[in-house]
Amino acid sequence: MSRRLPLERVRNIGIIAHIDAGKTTTTERILFYTGKTHRIGSVDEGTTVTDWMEQERERGITIVSAAVTAEWNGTQINIIDTPGHIDFTAEVQRSLRVLDGGVVIFDAVQGVEPQSETVWRQADRYGVPRICFVNKMDRVGASYERSVGMIRQRLGANPIAVQLPIGDEANFRGVVDLIEEVAIVWEDDLGKEPLRVPIPEELMEQARVERERMVEQIAELDDDLTIKYLEGSEITPQDLKAALRRAVISGKATAVFCGSSLRNKGVQPLLDGIVEYLPSPLDIPPVKGTHPRTGEVIERHARDDEPLSALVFKIVADPYMGRLAYLRVYSGKLVQASTVYNSAKEKRERIGRLLRMYADRREDIDELCAGDIGAVLGLRDSFTGDTLCDASHPILLETITFPEPVISVAIEPKTTADQDKMADALRKLAEEDPTFRVRTDEETGQTIISGMGELHLEVLVDRMLREYRVQARVGKPQVAYRESISVPVMGAEYRYVKQTGGRGMYGHVVLNLEPAEPGSGIRFINEIKGGVIPAEFIPAVEKGVREAAESGVLAGYPVTDIVVTLVDGSYHEVDSNEMAFKMAASLAFKNGVQRGEPILQEPIMKVEVIMPEEFLGEIIGQLNARRGEILGMEPRPGNTHSVRAYVPLAEMFGYATDLRSKTQGRGTFTMQFSHYEEVPKSVAEEIVARVRGKA
């Protein structure tokens, strides 16, 4: 199958924004005006194409990114509609990694919102050229000017307004195209037939001023245009479009459009803007990778005749079709029924069916060419971030890095029948979502699931129920506390004697116990001299100590950070055996721990919080209230601050939600285990009482 459209007529774009800015509504209009759908889907009614999951339709939010393909003015546009909620930020991240351009949507009333900042930073990280669409111009309080100002101030961007709204709030009816110097108005309800008319008299002066400003801004970014501008030569609309395209692709500027997707106004000029200003795969630099064995840097150009290089950016466990791998082909061709090489896993993979995606609908195709985004059935060992390539020309593309999960809960099946099903469901969900982790807590035996927030985990548990028919109970995870001693204990002794008619049991040990360095565990030292305990019984003594250390005396948590020295004991010629010494050692150790003024230790996390400067005081107060110890603060780019602190893990539950509410969703944090530390006495008493059932 040859390429239907030349590569310069292909656009791979993402629709990104804060939650509820109108991404899905805009995508629905794009599908309608490009003839992909024959009726406009509604988020409120749950009839959209891209929000196809039950959970998405119920909640009215996007959870997973959906890929759709449309055509406009002879250009193929591959669109990925991404989630706006912070809990699903990984979906945005992996989409941006494989896209060539982005449309960032802003609410004209709210302007730049917290998640807009996050996605903008993510797009900066991957060097994705963007255009902006100020949506909801028909709403009370909408301001195009303010939104453009906020893009400049909050995001540190260079927005160039290429349109001027006609009418405001409820009277919004169209836009002035400042490049072509013409007005575009929508009069029919479906907005299918925009009218191109002269600029209204009352807007002529404002349009002249704004156009002058726009020409100046574009000329500043282009040497050829600067010369024309200074010489006073005529600057044509084609000159402006070509110069603006170069500025957008190089990341020096972003073109700003406006409209109201819900009222079917402004979407066609936005589609024109996608075609005019966003790059084709040929406009972006060649993709760089390394040779898997030599580490040599390799470049691959977006051409069909180059060796194959493709990046898997998403895995979906489809209940009907099996395991779908979404990928972006950067060079070469991916052909159905061929064999490719996974350079990350060093394994060969057979390509089953190739699919072009239309959200939850799909079309079978024979091949995917350079610049295409599609899905593959049949891959066994390929996961998110893996590279597929030609075995004779191996290349390893930069993988996708994801943030660490920030919240954990314990989960258990409701019935034994759900046990195996749950393990299978969790494995498949973890394959799909790199920010979702599953582990078994060795000390509590619980299955712990971790994710980016409470909503994230709630959706995943809901999917287990609906897609995999697994009934599960979700609770709070238990903190893995530890026990230790605070003072040395000399001569902890136990004589184990048992007479049972026949052969008896005899073991006698004397132990010294000393507090040790944090994190050192249980250290056993044998100082027996003169054979008072035969050498063959010493391993049994150590085994008895270590087994006893598995459950402590305060609340049954493991005992750690103690040096145990075997200093004395005695034995019986006939009755002594390994079991007797093991029992004696175990009971001597327990007695010793009780005498050593036992303490409770808790895991301490190293936490870093990043938030806008205005919330700094509140965040420090919040961390102090959670028994945090502030380690330091430092300013960050973009008027943000970072705070580092040690905080007990027990105090970090629910922090993600708390932080978001305190910072209007603009704060983020990461945490990792640092060390164990003694629990304050009052807190320890509460924990012990709770465990012993006295609370």
XYZ file of C-alpha atoms in Angstrom:
695
model
C 0.000 0.000 0.000
C 1.598 3.246 -1.062
C 1.331 6.438 0.909
C -2.020 8.141 0.332
C -0.758 11.636 1.130
C 2.801 12.997 0.968
C 4.550 13.282 4.345
C 4.497 17.101 4.284
C 0.659 16.807 4.371
C 0.652 14.877 7.693
C 0.213 16.465 11.138
C 0.620 14.521 14.418
C -0.902 16.712 17.089
C -2.145 16.493 20.663
C -4.997 18.437 22.260
C -3.746 19.382 25.737
C -5.154 21.554 28.528
C -6.361 21.881 32.114
C -9.383 19.799 33.094
C -12.650 21.186 31.697
C -11.085 23.673 29.259
C -12.898 22.000 26.352
C -10.395 19.521 24.816
C -12.878 16.745 24.103
C -15.561 19.212 22.906
C -13.039 20.757 20.469
C -11.935 17.301 19.249
C -15.597 16.377 18.622
C -16.072 19.524 16.492
C -12.898 18.734 14.529
C -14.242 15.231 13.761
C -17.609 16.704 12.710
C -16.241 19.438 10.418
C -13.746 17.049 8.806
C -16.597 14.641 8.003
C -15.458 11.844 10.346
C -18.714 11.974 12.305
C -22.184 12.988 11.168
C -23.419 14.271 14.501
C -21.689 16.282 17.212
C -20.969 14.283 20.372
C -21.610 15.882 23.777
C -19.509 15.385 26.931
C -22.551 16.119 29.120
C -24.655 13.522 27.314
C -21.831 10.960 27.244
C -21.952 10.631 23.444
C -18.421 11.692 22.508
C -16.181 9.595 20.279
C -12.921 10.028 22.180
C -14.348 9.595 25.710
C -15.464 6.020 25.023
C -14.792 4.389 28.425
C -17.792 4.027 30.776
C -15.909 5.811 33.577
C -15.175 8.751 31.252
C -18.787 9.129 30.227
C -20.036 8.893 33.809
C -17.547 11.414 35.200
C -17.492 13.705 32.141
C -13.672 13.694 32.110
C -11.014 12.173 29.864
C -9.036 9.365 31.558
C -7.078 7.750 28.722
C -5.683 9.506 25.685
C -7.586 8.570 22.521
C -6.120 8.579 19.008
C -8.254 9.689 16.034
C -7.420 10.466 12.419
C -9.148 13.157 10.338
C -8.532 15.019 7.078
C -8.704 18.783 6.379
C -7.840 20.602 3.158
C -5.878 17.647 1.812
C -3.909 17.192 5.083
C -4.115 14.107 7.322
C -4.353 15.110 10.979
C -3.609 12.416 13.587
C -5.044 13.761 16.832
C -4.533 12.543 20.384
C -7.097 13.892 22.886
C -5.392 13.814 26.292
C -6.708 13.936 29.897
C -6.634 17.198 31.864
C -6.711 15.815 35.429
C -3.356 15.842 37.262
C -3.822 12.163 38.274
C -3.568 11.121 34.618
C -0.558 13.274 33.759
C 1.314 10.181 32.455
C -1.156 9.982 29.564
C -0.214 13.523 28.544
C 3.484 12.831 28.973
C 3.611 9.763 26.775
C 1.470 11.436 24.120
C 3.733 14.502 23.958
C 6.766 12.243 23.554
C 5.538 11.007 20.163
C 3.738 14.100 18.828
C 5.096 16.750 16.467
C 2.844 19.591 17.604
C 0.210 20.517 20.163
C -2.950 22.608 20.453
C -3.135 24.024 23.974
C -6.674 25.011 24.924
C -7.401 27.690 27.524
C -10.658 28.674 29.192
C -11.257 32.349 28.293
C -12.683 32.999 31.776
C -9.974 31.230 33.823
C -6.985 31.883 31.544
C -3.897 29.850 32.430
C -4.875 27.217 34.993
C -2.585 24.980 37.091
C -2.637 21.921 34.873
C -2.063 24.191 31.848
C 1.290 25.081 33.469
C 2.135 21.400 33.984
C 1.338 20.361 30.379
C 3.147 23.439 29.029
C 6.299 22.453 30.976
C 5.948 18.878 29.674
C 5.681 20.188 26.090
C 8.770 22.386 26.702
C 10.651 19.313 27.911
C 9.963 17.423 24.683
C 10.371 20.544 22.493
C 6.840 20.309 21.046
C 5.755 23.348 18.933
C 2.334 24.682 20.002
C -0.522 26.894 18.936
C -3.117 28.144 21.452
C -6.897 28.204 21.314
C -8.721 30.471 23.790
C -12.036 28.638 24.155
C -15.361 29.538 25.802
C -15.393 33.111 24.427
C -19.190 33.081 24.843
C -18.997 32.726 28.651
C -19.620 35.546 31.136
C -16.260 37.027 32.184
C -14.411 35.755 29.093
C -11.395 37.886 28.129
C -9.176 37.132 25.138
C -6.736 39.898 26.029
C -6.312 38.706 29.627
C -5.787 35.096 28.498
C -3.064 36.140 26.020
C -1.402 38.218 28.806
C -1.455 35.217 31.176
C 0.128 32.966 28.519
C 2.961 35.495 28.324
C 3.400 36.024 32.089
C 2.681 32.631 33.633
C 4.106 30.404 30.959
C 6.982 32.623 29.856
C 5.814 32.120 26.249
C 5.706 34.505 23.276
C 2.024 34.471 22.202
C 1.135 36.160 18.903
C -2.593 36.870 18.574
C -3.584 36.164 14.934
C -7.278 36.809 15.598
C -9.509 39.381 17.246
C -12.917 38.360 18.693
C -16.084 39.934 17.271
C -18.519 40.553 20.126
C -18.007 39.374 23.665
C -19.665 36.899 26.066
C -23.181 36.031 24.801
C -22.733 38.325 21.760
C -19.619 36.513 20.522
C -20.300 35.689 16.878
C -16.995 35.486 15.047
C -13.336 36.504 14.672
C -11.246 38.949 12.677
C -8.414 37.183 10.815
C -5.591 39.708 11.304
C -3.340 38.097 8.671
C -5.905 38.023 5.841
C -7.686 41.186 7.145
C -11.136 39.666 6.889
C -13.931 38.876 9.349
C -15.225 35.300 9.798
C -18.719 35.013 11.315
C -20.907 32.006 12.136
C -24.643 32.360 11.754
C -25.961 28.779 11.486
C -26.346 26.677 14.691
C -24.034 23.875 13.559
C -21.398 26.357 12.429
C -20.776 24.436 9.188
C -20.809 27.492 6.893
C -18.603 30.302 8.248
C -19.070 33.533 6.296
C -16.059 35.616 5.237
C -17.152 39.279 5.335
C -15.433 42.695 5.566
C -14.266 43.753 9.045
C -17.104 45.560 10.897
C -16.728 49.332 10.922
C -16.578 49.557 14.739
C -13.594 47.165 14.850
C -11.572 48.671 12.002
C -9.328 50.855 14.165
C -8.699 48.141 16.782
C -7.992 45.585 14.028
C -5.467 47.980 12.416
C -3.619 48.499 15.753
C -3.611 44.766 16.579
C -2.433 43.829 13.076
C 0.409 46.326 13.314
C 1.430 44.814 16.645
C 1.221 41.266 15.203
C 3.342 42.185 12.130
C 5.954 43.750 14.435
C 6.059 40.634 16.634
C 6.469 38.291 13.644
C 9.057 40.554 11.940
C 11.203 40.524 15.108
C 11.566 36.738 14.761
C 12.449 36.615 11.056
C 15.450 38.321 9.432
C 13.949 38.547 5.913
C 10.746 40.030 7.268
C 12.657 42.472 9.486
C 14.389 43.928 6.413
C 11.070 44.241 4.535
C 9.455 45.861 7.601
C 12.254 48.402 8.081
C 12.321 49.257 4.382
C 8.570 49.773 4.402
C 8.106 47.132 1.649
C 4.774 45.371 1.278
C 4.396 42.359 3.566
C 1.912 39.857 2.111
C -0.244 37.414 4.126
C 1.891 34.590 2.621
C 5.050 36.263 4.005
C 3.472 36.500 7.454
C 2.249 32.890 7.422
C 5.625 31.526 6.303
C 7.520 33.547 8.939
C 5.034 32.627 11.707
C 5.233 28.956 10.734
C 9.035 29.053 11.095
C 8.725 30.829 14.484
C 6.167 28.306 15.828
C 8.171 25.268 14.663
C 11.395 26.636 16.184
C 9.591 27.307 19.479
C 10.167 31.101 19.335
C 6.445 31.913 19.299
C 2.986 30.450 19.571
C 0.029 31.575 17.414
C -3.166 32.288 19.411
C -6.702 31.652 18.092
C -10.076 32.090 19.808
C -13.608 30.700 19.625
C -16.305 28.735 21.394
C -16.258 25.017 20.568
C -19.534 24.347 22.366
C -21.292 27.034 20.261
C -19.577 25.713 17.075
C -17.587 28.888 16.453
C -13.894 29.183 15.669
C -12.979 25.542 14.983
C -12.461 25.767 11.187
C -9.866 28.594 11.439
C -8.167 26.529 14.178
C -7.981 23.581 11.734
C -6.480 25.958 9.165
C -3.953 27.032 11.838
C -3.013 23.377 12.540
C -2.283 22.865 8.835
C -0.565 26.281 8.383
C 1.633 26.509 11.489
C 2.225 23.091 13.064
C 5.026 20.931 11.699
C 4.849 17.855 9.525
C 7.226 14.977 10.436
C 9.624 16.474 7.850
C 9.813 19.824 9.715
C 11.093 18.439 12.982
C 14.727 17.404 13.567
C 15.587 13.756 12.817
C 15.001 11.455 15.767
C 18.165 10.576 17.727
C 18.924 7.248 19.328
C 21.916 5.112 20.312
C 23.286 1.825 19.063
C 22.222 -0.781 21.698
C 25.678 -2.353 21.830
C 28.206 0.368 21.006
C 26.337 3.380 22.455
C 27.081 5.349 19.262
C 24.561 8.188 18.547
C 22.421 7.459 15.450
C 20.005 9.761 13.578
C 16.951 8.582 11.673
C 15.138 10.828 9.189
C 11.403 10.694 8.572
C 11.649 8.753 5.316
C 10.062 5.500 4.176
C 13.341 4.232 2.664
C 15.311 4.538 5.939
C 15.643 1.551 8.337
C 12.654 1.061 10.631
C 12.517 2.894 13.998
C 9.295 3.073 16.029
C 8.505 3.860 19.669
C 5.803 2.079 21.676
C 4.108 4.766 23.759
C 1.070 2.975 25.139
C -0.200 -0.533 25.923
C -3.943 -1.255 26.113
C -5.442 -4.574 27.199
C -8.511 -4.657 24.955
C -11.172 -7.064 26.316
C -12.113 -8.199 22.765
C -8.913 -7.970 20.771
C -6.218 -8.655 23.335
C -3.039 -6.649 23.830
C -2.807 -3.492 21.696
C 0.469 -1.581 21.426
C 0.207 2.026 20.225
C 3.304 3.248 18.445
C 4.784 6.074 16.414
C 6.826 5.180 13.356
C 9.749 7.633 13.020
C 11.453 6.106 9.969
C 10.981 3.214 7.553
C 7.858 1.097 7.236
C 6.132 -1.300 9.595
C 4.532 -4.054 7.531
C 1.886 -6.537 8.627
C 3.140 -10.121 9.313
C 6.793 -8.950 9.386
C 9.345 -9.612 12.135
C 10.937 -6.673 13.976
C 13.569 -6.327 16.697
C 12.840 -4.887 20.159
C 16.208 -3.274 20.979
C 15.269 -2.504 24.606
C 14.455 -6.166 25.421
C 16.805 -7.667 22.763
C 13.973 -9.847 21.476
C 12.328 -10.388 18.098
C 8.624 -9.606 17.764
C 6.145 -10.693 15.132
C 3.758 -8.003 13.868
C 0.189 -9.321 13.861
C -2.543 -6.966 12.694
C -1.873 -3.276 12.045
C -4.639 -0.836 12.921
C -5.413 2.822 12.383
C -7.352 4.053 15.375
C -10.537 6.093 15.542
C -10.896 6.197 19.384
C -12.582 2.854 20.145
C -13.176 2.054 16.437
C -10.355 0.754 14.297
C -9.523 0.086 10.671
C -7.194 -2.713 9.463
C -4.255 -1.526 7.333
C -1.303 -3.269 5.625
C 1.497 -0.964 6.722
C 2.419 2.066 8.803
C 4.829 4.516 7.151
C 7.278 7.074 8.597
C 5.373 9.728 10.544
C 2.311 7.503 11.168
C 0.696 6.723 14.496
C -1.133 3.405 14.770
C -1.557 0.266 16.831
C -0.223 -3.297 16.594
C -1.749 -6.571 17.728
C 0.426 -9.513 18.625
C 3.410 -8.011 20.495
C 4.345 -10.160 23.499
C 7.400 -8.565 25.099
C 7.071 -4.888 24.126
C 6.060 -2.309 26.704
C 5.718 1.487 26.968
C 8.997 3.173 26.004
C 10.403 0.233 23.985
C 11.930 0.719 20.528
C 11.017 -1.495 17.544
C 13.550 -1.480 14.720
C 15.206 -3.411 11.940
C 17.421 -6.194 13.410
C 20.223 -5.439 10.924
C 20.119 -1.695 11.808
C 19.408 -1.628 15.567
C 18.659 1.649 17.334
C 17.526 2.458 20.874
C 15.356 5.590 21.092
C 15.167 7.622 24.294
C 12.564 6.007 26.505
C 9.712 7.835 28.260
C 10.263 8.727 31.917
C 7.274 8.887 34.208
C 6.736 10.448 37.629
C 6.809 8.173 40.659
C 3.472 7.224 42.265
C 2.540 9.379 45.246
C -0.251 7.494 46.994
C -0.745 3.865 47.980
C -3.652 1.772 49.246
C -4.033 -1.842 50.276
C -6.294 -4.083 48.178
C -7.611 -7.601 48.753
C -10.040 -9.847 46.857
C -13.515 -10.277 48.343
C -13.600 -14.039 47.661
C -11.030 -16.746 47.006
C -12.398 -17.021 43.438
C -11.298 -13.398 42.897
C -7.743 -14.107 44.110
C -6.211 -15.306 40.814
C -8.388 -12.995 38.720
C -7.164 -10.024 40.768
C -3.493 -10.842 40.239
C -4.095 -11.115 36.469
C -6.107 -7.863 36.351
C -3.464 -5.930 38.342
C -0.703 -7.244 36.055
C -2.588 -6.114 32.917
C -3.417 -2.687 34.393
C 0.232 -2.173 35.429
C 1.296 -3.026 31.851
C -1.045 -0.340 30.527
C -0.180 2.373 33.023
C 3.495 3.002 33.932
C 2.514 5.217 36.909
C 0.515 2.357 38.470
C 2.616 0.007 40.639
C 1.734 -3.227 42.386
C 3.777 -4.828 45.171
C 3.341 -7.187 48.095
C 4.378 -5.812 51.482
C 6.673 -8.478 52.894
C 5.884 -7.584 56.464
C 2.112 -7.212 56.321
C 1.478 -9.597 53.414
C -0.843 -7.005 51.857
C -1.065 -6.260 48.149
C -0.277 -2.549 47.862
C -1.242 -0.571 44.764
C 0.307 2.833 44.117
C -0.694 5.617 41.745
C -0.741 9.368 41.077
C -3.747 10.233 43.251
C -6.955 9.000 44.803
C -8.978 9.461 41.591
C -6.354 7.503 39.634
C -6.612 4.508 42.008
C -10.403 4.792 42.215
C -10.677 4.546 38.412
C -8.303 1.570 38.293
C -10.252 -0.335 40.977
C -13.454 0.487 39.059
C -11.890 -0.892 35.863
C -10.990 -4.116 37.687
C -14.642 -4.561 38.576
C -16.066 -3.696 35.148
C -13.502 -5.073 32.716
C -12.113 -8.033 34.669
C -15.103 -8.812 36.937
C -12.928 -8.705 40.079
C -14.582 -7.793 43.373
C -12.046 -6.181 45.699
C -11.905 -4.390 49.028
C -9.730 -1.310 49.247
C -8.347 -0.072 52.536
C -5.602 2.097 53.844
C -2.120 0.651 53.638
C -0.382 -0.195 56.857
C 2.858 1.554 57.587
C 5.697 -0.918 58.022
C 6.855 0.142 61.502
C 9.900 -1.471 63.195
C 10.903 -2.030 66.806
C 14.298 -1.657 68.499
C 15.876 -1.018 71.920
C 17.109 2.260 73.340
C 19.528 1.023 76.090
C 22.076 -1.838 76.210
C 21.045 -5.039 78.047
C 23.672 -7.272 79.639
C 23.076 -10.886 80.519
C 19.693 -11.593 78.943
C 19.397 -15.241 79.896
C 17.067 -18.151 79.331
C 17.401 -21.769 80.368
C 15.082 -23.991 78.287
C 14.441 -27.262 80.164
C 11.778 -29.783 79.235
C 11.334 -33.265 80.641
C 8.894 -35.533 78.870
C 9.277 -39.030 80.175
C 11.919 -40.055 77.653
C 14.724 -37.876 76.402
C 14.509 -34.264 77.648
C 15.350 -30.856 76.155
C 18.078 -28.601 77.498
C 19.458 -25.337 76.160
C 20.905 -22.409 78.064
C 22.100 -19.103 76.539
C 23.228 -15.723 77.845
C 23.002 -12.780 75.407
C 24.131 -9.139 75.453
C 21.983 -6.728 73.389
C 23.157 -3.294 72.216
C 21.433 -0.641 70.040
C 23.104 -0.475 66.609
C 23.351 1.974 63.701
C 20.026 2.690 61.963
C 19.534 0.376 59.008
C 22.066 -2.199 60.215
C 19.439 -4.885 61.024
C 20.296 -7.733 63.446
C 24.026 -8.468 63.838
C 24.939 -11.712 65.600
C 28.373 -12.162 67.281
C 29.572 -15.425 68.843
C 31.952 -14.942 71.803
C 31.711 -18.414 73.330
C 35.028 -19.652 74.695
C 36.072 -22.959 76.110
C 33.215 -24.874 74.490
C 30.546 -23.980 77.084
C 28.135 -24.298 74.130
C 29.265 -26.799 71.450
C 29.978 -25.251 68.030
C 27.265 -27.315 66.290
C 24.552 -25.518 68.362
C 25.711 -21.959 67.564
C 23.811 -21.727 64.202
C 20.634 -22.819 66.049
C 21.150 -19.965 68.550
C 21.494 -17.440 65.714
C 18.430 -18.876 63.981
C 16.411 -18.564 67.226
C 17.464 -14.891 67.591
C 16.553 -14.023 63.990
C 13.167 -15.773 64.156
C 12.337 -13.995 67.406
C 13.280 -10.669 65.776
C 10.509 -11.129 63.172
C 7.869 -10.044 65.676
C 8.555 -7.557 68.440
C 7.288 -7.093 71.990
C 5.464 -3.739 71.634
C 3.126 -4.246 68.711
C 4.434 -7.289 66.862
C 6.494 -5.353 64.290
C 9.942 -6.692 63.248
C 12.833 -5.899 65.597
C 15.919 -4.341 64.013
C 19.166 -2.383 64.582
C 20.520 -4.529 67.452
C 23.939 -6.151 67.977
C 23.325 -9.512 69.672
C 26.361 -11.114 71.320
C 26.289 -14.704 72.602
C 28.522 -14.538 75.729
C 27.704 -17.610 77.827
C 25.493 -20.624 78.337
C 25.599 -24.313 79.198
C 24.577 -27.661 77.729
C 23.611 -31.220 78.721
C 25.478 -34.201 77.296
C 22.282 -36.103 76.527
C 19.334 -33.669 76.457
C 20.797 -30.738 74.493
C 19.829 -30.408 70.824
C 19.396 -27.723 68.156
C 15.710 -27.171 68.889
C 16.382 -26.572 72.597
C 19.069 -23.950 71.862
C 16.886 -22.291 69.246
C 14.026 -21.979 71.773
C 16.362 -20.734 74.520
C 17.886 -18.089 72.223
C 14.458 -16.958 71.038
C 13.109 -16.468 74.572
C 16.367 -14.886 75.874
C 16.200 -12.359 73.011
C 12.537 -11.496 73.757
C 13.349 -10.999 77.454
C 16.312 -8.828 76.546
C 14.249 -6.606 74.209
C 11.655 -6.088 76.960
C 14.402 -4.967 79.355
C 16.005 -2.681 76.743
C 13.291 0.038 76.923
C 11.879 -0.899 73.501
C 10.997 1.830 71.014
C 8.943 2.031 67.830
C 10.611 3.222 64.605
C 8.856 4.560 61.521
C 9.891 5.011 57.891
C 10.894 8.590 57.103
C 10.423 9.851 53.550
C 12.473 12.471 51.807
C 9.858 14.785 50.314
C 10.290 17.551 47.755
C 7.379 19.919 47.117
C 7.377 22.319 44.129
C 4.765 25.082 44.129
C 4.257 28.742 43.104
C 5.982 31.194 45.437
C 2.728 32.601 46.880
C 1.969 29.265 48.597
C 5.393 28.846 50.240
C 4.327 29.807 53.795
C 1.249 27.570 53.695
C 3.212 24.581 52.459
C 5.847 24.912 55.193
C 3.054 25.137 57.793
C 1.411 22.081 56.221
C 4.632 20.029 56.405
C 5.279 21.094 60.015
C 1.759 20.006 60.939
C 2.589 16.579 59.472
C 5.628 16.239 61.784
C 7.936 17.244 58.942
C 11.510 18.490 59.380
C 12.321 21.205 56.809
C 15.743 20.616 55.202
C 15.914 23.571 52.846
C 14.230 25.796 50.255
C 15.303 27.126 46.904
C 13.769 29.233 44.125
C 13.015 27.538 40.801
C 12.397 28.943 37.297
C 8.942 30.261 36.512
C 8.271 31.912 39.903
C 8.153 28.567 41.709
C 9.832 27.320 44.880
C 11.055 23.943 46.041
C 10.873 22.801 49.675
C 12.749 19.683 50.858
C 11.785 17.944 54.081
C 11.853 14.684 56.020
C 8.289 13.560 56.744
C 7.058 10.301 58.346
C 5.323 8.045 55.821
C 2.311 7.700 58.146
C 1.681 11.446 57.752
C 1.892 11.426 53.958
C -1.370 9.600 53.287
C -3.868 11.913 51.660
C -1.150 14.525 51.114
C -1.617 14.600 47.323
C -5.202 15.784 47.706
C -4.299 18.173 50.527
C -1.496 19.745 48.491
C -3.692 20.218 45.463
C -6.387 21.955 47.477
C -3.845 24.227 49.208
C -2.142 25.250 45.944
C -5.169 25.298 43.595
C -3.738 22.190 41.964
C -0.454 23.915 41.061
C 1.784 22.123 43.568
C 3.510 18.799 42.893
C 5.610 16.590 45.132
C 7.869 13.553 45.001
C 8.881 11.312 47.864
C 11.270 8.435 48.419
C 12.258 6.324 51.427
C 15.171 7.778 53.409
C 15.585 6.043 56.774
C 13.904 4.803 59.948
C 13.576 7.037 62.998
C 12.104 6.712 66.477
C 8.404 7.491 66.731
C 7.582 10.229 69.305
C 6.342 8.709 72.538
C 2.744 10.011 72.355
C 2.340 8.765 68.758
C 3.949 5.406 69.638
C 1.511 4.869 72.510
C -1.424 5.440 70.124
C -0.057 2.934 67.594
C 0.638 0.269 70.232
C -2.813 0.737 71.769
C -4.431 0.480 68.332
C -2.541 -2.707 67.456
C -3.359 -4.302 70.788
C -7.006 -3.447 70.298
C -7.227 -0.975 73.169
C -7.856 2.148 71.143
